[in-house]
mmCIF file of C-alpha atoms in Angstrom:
data_model
loop_
_atom_site.group_PDB
_atom_site.id
_atom_site.type_symbol
_atom_site.label_atom_id
_atom_site.label_comp_id
_atom_site.label_asym_id
_atom_site.label_seq_id
_atom_site.Cartn_x
_atom_site.Cartn_y
_atom_site.Cartn_z
ATOM 1 C CA SER A 483 114.975 100.638 88.736
ATOM 2 C CA SER A 484 117.687 102.783 87.191
ATOM 3 C CA ARG A 485 115.192 105.563 86.446
ATOM 4 C CA LEU A 486 113.895 107.981 89.054
ATOM 5 C CA ASP A 487 110.935 110.148 88.113
ATOM 6 C CA LEU A 488 111.062 113.592 89.638
ATOM 7 C CA ASN A 489 108.592 116.395 89.357
ATOM 8 C CA ARG A 490 108.411 120.009 90.364
ATOM 9 C CA ARG A 491 105.885 119.599 93.175
ATOM 10 C CA ARG A 492 108.467 117.794 95.334
ATOM 11 C CA GLN A 493 110.530 120.031 97.534
ATOM 12 C CA PRO A 494 114.334 119.960 97.022
ATOM 13 C CA GLU A 495 114.901 118.597 100.537
ATOM 14 C CA SER A 496 112.794 115.532 99.644
ATOM 15 C CA LEU A 497 115.457 114.576 97.121
ATOM 16 C CA GLY A 498 117.971 113.983 99.911
ATOM 17 C CA SER A 499 121.409 115.408 100.394
ATOM 18 C CA THR A 500 123.182 112.827 98.262
ATOM 19 C CA PRO A 501 123.758 114.049 94.697
ATOM 20 C CA PRO A 502 122.587 111.794 91.870
ATOM 21 C CA LYS A 503 125.151 109.213 90.821
ATOM 22 C CA ALA A 504 126.759 109.404 87.403
ATOM 23 C CA GLY A 505 125.260 106.986 84.934
ATOM 24 C CA HIS A 506 121.829 106.983 86.597
ATOM 25 C CA PRO A 507 119.563 108.901 84.197
ATOM 26 C CA ARG A 508 116.540 110.758 85.486
ATOM 27 C CA ALA A 509 113.352 111.793 83.758
ATOM 28 C CA SER A 510 112.426 115.420 84.252
ATOM 29 C CA SER A 511 108.669 115.850 84.623
ATOM 30 C CA GLN A 512 106.496 118.718 83.626
ATOM 31 C CA PRO A 513 104.341 119.957 86.516
ATOM 32 C CA SER A 514 101.588 117.412 87.035
ATOM 33 C CA ALA A 515 98.503 119.607 87.015
ATOM 34 C CA ILE A 516 96.560 119.461 83.787
ATOM 35 C CA HIS A 517 93.241 120.934 84.781
ATOM 36 C CA TYR A 518 92.992 123.811 82.351
ATOM 37 C CA ALA A 519 92.320 127.026 84.274
ATOM 38 C CA GLU A 520 91.226 129.324 81.451
ATOM 39 C CA ASP A 521 87.985 129.090 79.505
ATOM 40 C CA PRO A 522 87.869 127.151 76.232
ATOM 41 C CA THR A 523 86.944 129.074 73.078
ATOM 42 C CA ASP A 524 84.500 126.233 72.325
ATOM 43 C CA ALA A 525 81.766 126.403 75.004
ATOM 44 C CA ASP A 526 80.934 122.713 74.435
ATOM 45 C CA GLN A 527 84.327 121.819 75.964
ATOM 46 C CA LYS A 528 83.370 123.291 79.346
ATOM 47 C CA VAL A 529 81.786 119.980 80.454
ATOM 48 C CA TRP A 530 84.983 117.995 79.809
ATOM 49 C CA GLN A 531 87.099 120.751 81.336
ATOM 50 C CA GLN A 532 85.128 120.495 84.572
ATOM 51 C CA ARG A 533 84.836 116.683 84.661
ATOM 52 C CA LEU A 534 88.204 115.344 83.474
ATOM 53 C CA GLY A 535 91.382 115.114 85.513
ATOM 54 C CA LEU A 536 92.137 114.544 89.165
ATOM 55 C CA LYS A 537 90.877 117.394 91.302
ATOM 56 C CA VAL A 538 93.743 117.057 93.795
ATOM 57 C CA TYR A 539 95.912 119.026 91.378
ATOM 58 C CA PRO A 540 95.452 122.777 91.099
ATOM 59 C CA ARG A 541 94.218 124.231 87.829
ATOM 60 C CA ARG A 542 96.883 125.639 85.529
ATOM 61 C CA SER A 543 96.592 127.547 82.303
ATOM 62 C CA VAL A 544 98.147 126.300 79.081
ATOM 63 C CA GLU A 545 100.700 129.082 79.544
ATOM 64 C CA GLU A 546 101.588 127.813 83.027
ATOM 65 C CA THR A 547 102.038 124.253 81.741
ATOM 66 C CA PHE A 548 104.507 125.650 79.178
ATOM 67 C CA ASP A 549 106.372 127.896 81.630
ATOM 68 C CA TRP A 550 108.771 125.499 83.338
ATOM 69 C CA GLU A 551 112.434 124.657 82.959
ATOM 70 C CA PRO A 552 113.509 120.994 82.862
ATOM 71 C CA ASP A 553 116.995 121.954 84.082
ATOM 72 C CA GLU A 554 115.536 123.314 87.336
ATOM 73 C CA ILE A 555 114.487 119.823 88.457
ATOM 74 C CA LEU A 556 118.073 118.763 89.302
ATOM 75 C CA PRO A 557 120.036 122.005 89.765
ATOM 76 C CA GLY A 558 123.718 121.401 89.246
ATOM 77 C CA HIS A 559 123.089 117.958 87.751
ATOM 78 C CA GLU A 560 121.465 118.895 84.437
ATOM 79 C CA ASP A 561 123.748 116.456 82.629
ATOM 80 C CA LEU A 562 121.947 113.595 84.381
ATOM 81 C CA ILE A 563 118.536 114.408 82.933
ATOM 82 C CA GLY A 564 117.873 111.475 80.622
ATOM 83 C CA GLY A 565 114.611 112.731 79.195
ATOM 84 C CA ILE A 566 111.399 114.625 79.679
ATOM 85 C CA GLU A 567 108.038 113.067 80.483
ATOM 86 C CA ALA A 568 104.451 114.268 80.476
ATOM 87 C CA ALA A 569 102.518 112.051 82.862
ATOM 88 C CA ILE A 570 98.750 111.828 82.790
ATOM 89 C CA TRP A 571 96.398 110.120 85.214
ATOM 90 C CA CYS A 572 93.515 108.397 83.449
ATOM 91 C CA GLU A 573 91.061 107.626 86.251
ATOM 92 C CA THR A 574 88.531 110.109 84.853
ATOM 93 C CA ILE A 575 89.206 109.431 81.157
ATOM 94 C CA SER A 576 86.976 106.965 79.323
ATOM 95 C CA SER A 577 87.757 107.549 75.635
ATOM 96 C CA ILE A 578 90.605 108.370 73.270
ATOM 97 C CA GLU A 579 88.943 111.724 72.571
ATOM 98 C CA GLN A 580 89.083 112.615 76.261
ATOM 99 C CA LEU A 581 92.726 111.552 76.428
ATOM 100 C CA GLU A 582 93.556 113.763 73.429
ATOM 101 C CA PHE A 583 91.693 116.653 75.070
ATOM 102 C CA MET A 584 93.776 116.302 78.227
ATOM 103 C CA LEU A 585 97.069 115.975 76.333
ATOM 104 C CA LEU A 586 96.628 118.647 73.681
ATOM 105 C CA PRO A 587 97.813 121.415 73.624
ATOM 106 C CA ARG A 588 99.900 120.694 76.751
ATOM 107 C CA LEU A 589 101.959 118.015 74.987
ATOM 108 C CA ALA A 590 103.133 120.463 72.313
ATOM 109 C CA GLY A 591 104.631 122.688 75.020
ATOM 110 C CA VAL A 592 106.279 119.752 76.794
ATOM 111 C CA ALA A 593 107.813 118.641 73.488
ATOM 112 C CA GLU A 594 109.156 122.128 72.780
ATOM 113 C CA ARG A 595 110.729 122.268 76.220
ATOM 114 C CA ALA A 596 112.252 118.797 75.784
ATOM 115 C CA TRP A 597 113.751 119.498 72.357
ATOM 116 C CA SER A 598 115.169 122.958 72.956
ATOM 117 C CA HIS A 599 118.245 124.032 74.857
ATOM 118 C CA PRO A 600 118.596 127.060 77.128
ATOM 119 C CA PRO A 601 117.817 129.808 76.629
ATOM 120 C CA ARG A 602 114.392 128.416 75.840
ATOM 121 C CA SER A 603 111.628 130.270 74.079
ATOM 122 C CA THR A 604 109.058 132.382 75.859
ATOM 123 C CA TRP A 605 105.299 131.897 75.868
ATOM 124 C CA ASP A 606 104.985 134.650 73.228
ATOM 125 C CA ASP A 607 107.504 132.791 71.031
ATOM 126 C CA HIS A 608 105.597 129.535 71.517
ATOM 127 C CA LEU A 609 102.106 130.896 70.727
ATOM 128 C CA PRO A 610 102.353 130.987 66.902
ATOM 129 C CA ARG A 611 103.945 127.529 66.802
ATOM 130 C CA LEU A 612 101.215 126.182 69.067
ATOM 131 C CA ALA A 613 98.414 127.755 67.008
ATOM 132 C CA ALA A 614 99.954 126.273 63.864
ATOM 133 C CA GLN A 615 99.288 122.767 65.241
ATOM 134 C CA ALA A 616 95.488 123.221 65.273
ATOM 135 C CA PRO A 617 94.926 122.595 61.534
ATOM 136 C CA LEU A 618 96.888 119.327 61.750
ATOM 137 C CA TRP A 619 95.014 118.223 64.863
ATOM 138 C CA ARG A 620 91.684 119.058 63.188
ATOM 139 C CA ARG A 621 92.599 117.159 59.972
ATOM 140 C CA ARG A 622 93.407 114.105 62.071
ATOM 141 C CA GLY A 623 90.134 114.454 63.958
ATOM 142 C CA TRP A 624 91.870 114.902 67.310
ATOM 143 C CA SER A 625 90.136 116.536 70.261
ATOM 144 C CA PHE A 626 92.107 119.344 71.875
ATOM 145 C CA PHE A 627 91.453 121.967 74.507
ATOM 146 C CA THR A 628 90.847 125.265 72.715
ATOM 147 C CA SER A 629 92.417 127.553 75.290
ATOM 148 C CA SER A 630 91.161 131.125 75.187
ATOM 149 C CA LEU A 631 94.816 132.197 75.599
ATOM 150 C CA VAL A 632 95.617 131.037 72.055
ATOM 151 C CA SER A 633 94.431 132.400 68.707
ATOM 152 C CA TRP A 634 93.830 129.032 67.050
ATOM 153 C CA GLU A 635 93.914 130.440 63.525
ATOM 154 C CA PRO A 636 97.558 130.960 62.531
ATOM 155 C CA SER A 637 98.345 134.409 61.178
ATOM 156 C CA TRP A 638 100.442 133.104 58.286
#
């Protein structure tokens, strides 16, 4: 395959000493863990929070899933990053609602990282944009993790 998926949990030495070859695009991955560490604002979500996702990955907050730099995956070879991916393992997921819950709000942060160039925004910059997504997600009937780190009612 001409695509090599890399993610942050691999150590740099596992990538080998040979630099990536020109013309071989790579996908930069957001850190794999998607067990939300903080409490949800909706207590009913606690059951899904505890049950969904592979337990081999450490818990991370929504802030931690936002706080990563795609360019750090291949230092010195940023021009070879062909895209950003947000992988999800579905062994514990049995419905579209559970999939949405595991993807949102994490996916909004991954998208912001993928579409912006350095210097990228901070968590505090991202918060109002993230909160602004909640009304759209609700109108569409999507399930999303209501992180206690986010004020889900936009201030504007």
